[in-house]
């Protein structure tokens, strides 16, 4: 059995975070939450400003966006829908195999239609990939670091995404 086919070497999706930054509360934020809930099929959580940004009129603690965290099958189903809507490149992957991409218009999703009352919203998607056993770094008791040979590399992550979701990742080195 080769090293690459061992079940402990297979990458997995830990979580997918879908985020919409609106910059203000009110009707705009309520619209963003409704759109996220329809797209992701899960209740959205409001995000608040962690510090004041006077140029945008946001004070610390003001609601400025909404997000949804997907895990398991829900995460995989969302990625199967969202990945064909964007072009991925190797520059979007970090050194531990996680990647992010944006969808410019929420109307690109099959369940969404343009409504002039609402407008068009963009959204950001962040995907965390891990190998089995990563939990040893996060647990409270007896936490340990992951050996370098077991860490997920950008090359492993791109290969996983290409195989699992049938998308092409551009090589932009």
Short mmCIF file of C-alpha atoms in Angstrom, two decimals:
data_model
loop_
_atom_site.label_atom_id
_atom_site.label_comp_id
_atom_site.label_asym_id
_atom_site.label_seq_id
_atom_site.Cartn_x
_atom_site.Cartn_y
_atom_site.Cartn_z
CA UNK A 1 0.00 0.00 0.00
CA UNK A 2 1.50 3.32 -1.08
CA UNK A 3 1.78 6.27 1.28
CA UNK A 4 -0.60 8.45 -0.75
CA UNK A 5 -3.46 5.91 -0.63
CA UNK A 6 -3.42 5.47 3.15
CA UNK A 7 -6.70 6.59 4.74
CA UNK A 8 -4.88 8.85 7.22
CA UNK A 9 -3.30 10.74 4.30
CA UNK A 10 -6.58 11.56 2.54
CA UNK A 11 -7.53 15.25 2.87
CA UNK A 12 -10.94 16.10 4.32
CA UNK A 13 -13.06 19.23 4.47
CA UNK A 14 -13.04 20.49 8.04
CA UNK A 15 -15.39 23.40 7.39
CA UNK A 16 -16.58 25.91 4.81
CA UNK A 17 -17.30 29.48 5.91
CA UNK A 18 -19.51 31.57 3.62
CA UNK A 19 -19.36 35.28 4.43
CA UNK A 20 -21.07 38.43 3.20
CA UNK A 21 -19.65 41.76 4.33
CA UNK A 22 -22.24 44.53 3.97
CA UNK A 23 -20.61 47.24 6.08
CA UNK A 24 -23.78 48.34 7.83
CA UNK A 25 -26.82 47.01 9.64
CA UNK A 26 -30.45 47.48 8.75
CA UNK A 27 -32.24 46.25 5.63
CA UNK A 28 -28.99 45.61 3.72
CA UNK A 29 -27.77 43.20 6.40
CA UNK A 30 -31.18 41.51 6.67
CA UNK A 31 -31.14 40.94 2.89
CA UNK A 32 -27.63 39.44 3.11
CA UNK A 33 -28.72 37.09 5.91
CA UNK A 34 -31.75 35.90 3.91
CA UNK A 35 -29.63 35.28 0.82
CA UNK A 36 -27.01 33.35 2.81
CA UNK A 37 -29.67 31.20 4.45
CA UNK A 38 -31.21 30.34 1.07
CA UNK A 39 -27.86 29.55 -0.55
CA UNK A 40 -26.38 27.57 2.35
CA UNK A 41 -29.55 26.08 3.81
CA UNK A 42 -28.55 27.03 7.32
CA UNK A 43 -29.19 29.95 9.68
CA UNK A 44 -26.80 32.89 9.28
CA UNK A 45 -24.90 34.52 12.16
CA UNK A 46 -24.21 38.26 12.29
CA UNK A 47 -20.62 39.47 12.36
CA UNK A 48 -19.63 42.67 14.13
CA UNK A 49 -16.83 45.18 13.68
CA UNK A 50 -13.87 44.24 15.87
CA UNK A 51 -12.53 47.80 15.76
CA UNK A 52 -13.74 51.22 14.67
CA UNK A 53 -13.38 52.16 11.00
CA UNK A 54 -14.37 55.83 10.85
CA UNK A 55 -13.84 56.04 7.09
CA UNK A 56 -16.72 53.54 6.71
CA UNK A 57 -18.77 54.87 9.60
CA UNK A 58 -18.47 51.63 11.57
CA UNK A 59 -17.91 51.61 15.32
CA UNK A 60 -16.67 48.71 17.40
CA UNK A 61 -19.49 46.21 17.87
CA UNK A 62 -21.63 47.43 14.96
CA UNK A 63 -23.14 44.62 12.85
CA UNK A 64 -21.40 44.68 9.45
CA UNK A 65 -21.94 41.26 7.88
CA UNK A 66 -23.25 37.71 8.11
CA UNK A 67 -21.69 34.26 7.85
CA UNK A 68 -22.58 30.59 7.77
CA UNK A 69 -20.27 27.74 8.78
CA UNK A 70 -20.92 24.45 6.99
CA UNK A 71 -19.48 21.06 7.94
CA UNK A 72 -19.81 17.52 6.66
CA UNK A 73 -22.20 16.78 3.80
CA UNK A 74 -23.59 20.33 3.78
CA UNK A 75 -20.08 21.67 3.13
CA UNK A 76 -19.48 19.22 0.28
CA UNK A 77 -22.86 19.97 -1.33
CA UNK A 78 -22.21 23.71 -1.13
CA UNK A 79 -18.78 23.35 -2.75
CA UNK A 80 -20.23 21.21 -5.55
CA UNK A 81 -22.53 24.15 -6.34
CA UNK A 82 -20.10 27.03 -5.71
CA UNK A 83 -16.80 25.82 -7.22
CA UNK A 84 -18.07 25.75 -10.84
CA UNK A 85 -19.03 29.43 -10.44
CA UNK A 86 -15.40 30.56 -9.99
CA UNK A 87 -11.92 30.05 -11.41
CA UNK A 88 -9.44 28.73 -8.85
CA UNK A 89 -5.70 29.33 -9.07
CA UNK A 90 -2.83 27.97 -6.99
CA UNK A 91 -2.31 31.46 -5.50
CA UNK A 92 -5.61 31.08 -3.61
CA UNK A 93 -4.19 28.20 -1.52
CA UNK A 94 -2.18 28.94 1.64
CA UNK A 95 0.80 26.96 2.94
CA UNK A 96 -1.44 24.60 4.92
CA UNK A 97 -3.79 23.77 2.04
CA UNK A 98 -6.71 26.06 2.93
CA UNK A 99 -8.17 28.22 0.18
CA UNK A 100 -10.59 31.07 -0.38
CA UNK A 101 -12.53 32.36 -3.33
CA UNK A 102 -15.25 34.87 -4.05
CA UNK A 103 -18.50 34.76 -5.98
CA UNK A 104 -19.21 38.22 -7.40
CA UNK A 105 -22.98 37.87 -7.70
CA UNK A 106 -25.29 35.81 -5.52
CA UNK A 107 -27.56 35.46 -8.56
CA UNK A 108 -25.04 32.99 -10.04
CA UNK A 109 -26.42 30.32 -7.68
CA UNK A 110 -29.26 28.27 -9.21
CA UNK A 111 -31.69 29.03 -6.35
CA UNK A 112 -31.29 32.82 -6.68
CA UNK A 113 -32.96 35.27 -9.03
CA UNK A 114 -32.32 38.97 -9.47
CA UNK A 115 -34.66 41.20 -7.50
CA UNK A 116 -34.33 44.96 -8.11
CA UNK A 117 -35.58 45.62 -4.55
CA UNK A 118 -32.61 43.71 -3.11
CA UNK A 119 -29.80 44.28 -5.63
CA UNK A 120 -26.72 42.13 -6.07
CA UNK A 121 -24.51 40.84 -3.27
CA UNK A 122 -21.12 39.16 -3.48
CA UNK A 123 -19.88 36.54 -1.07
CA UNK A 124 -16.59 35.12 0.13
CA UNK A 125 -15.98 31.42 0.71
CA UNK A 126 -13.15 30.03 2.86
CA UNK A 127 -12.46 26.29 2.88
CA UNK A 128 -10.40 24.59 5.61
CA UNK A 129 -8.86 21.28 4.55
CA UNK A 130 -7.19 18.88 6.99
CA UNK A 131 -5.87 15.36 7.21
CA UNK A 132 -7.26 12.93 9.79
CA UNK A 133 -5.54 13.39 13.13
CA UNK A 134 -5.36 17.21 13.00
CA UNK A 135 -7.43 17.35 16.19
CA UNK A 136 -4.36 16.60 18.33
CA UNK A 137 -3.31 20.24 17.86
CA UNK A 138 -6.67 21.60 19.06
CA UNK A 139 -7.55 19.42 22.02
CA UNK A 140 -7.21 20.78 25.56
CA UNK A 141 -5.43 17.81 27.13
CA UNK A 142 -2.23 16.37 25.71
CA UNK A 143 -2.15 18.57 22.62
CA UNK A 144 0.72 17.97 20.21
CA UNK A 145 1.93 19.42 16.97
CA UNK A 146 1.43 17.69 13.63
CA UNK A 147 4.66 16.36 12.08
CA UNK A 148 5.74 18.08 8.85
CA UNK A 149 5.29 14.91 6.82
CA UNK A 150 1.61 14.73 7.82
CA UNK A 151 0.77 18.39 7.18
CA UNK A 152 -1.36 19.24 4.17
CA UNK A 153 0.55 21.02 1.39
CA UNK A 154 -0.91 23.29 -1.30
CA UNK A 155 -0.12 20.62 -3.91
CA UNK A 156 -2.06 17.99 -1.92
CA UNK A 157 -4.97 20.39 -1.49
CA UNK A 158 -5.18 21.32 -5.19
CA UNK A 159 -5.06 17.64 -6.18
CA UNK A 160 -7.87 16.87 -3.69
CA UNK A 161 -10.07 19.73 -4.96
CA UNK A 162 -9.49 18.76 -8.60
CA UNK A 163 -10.32 15.09 -7.95
CA UNK A 164 -13.22 15.51 -5.53
CA UNK A 165 -15.05 18.37 -7.26
CA UNK A 166 -13.97 17.95 -10.89
CA UNK A 167 -12.62 21.51 -11.25
CA UNK A 168 -9.37 22.75 -12.79
CA UNK A 169 -6.99 24.73 -10.59
CA UNK A 170 -4.83 27.06 -12.69
CA UNK A 171 -1.11 26.89 -12.01
CA UNK A 172 -0.07 30.51 -11.48
CA UNK A 173 3.31 30.25 -9.86
#
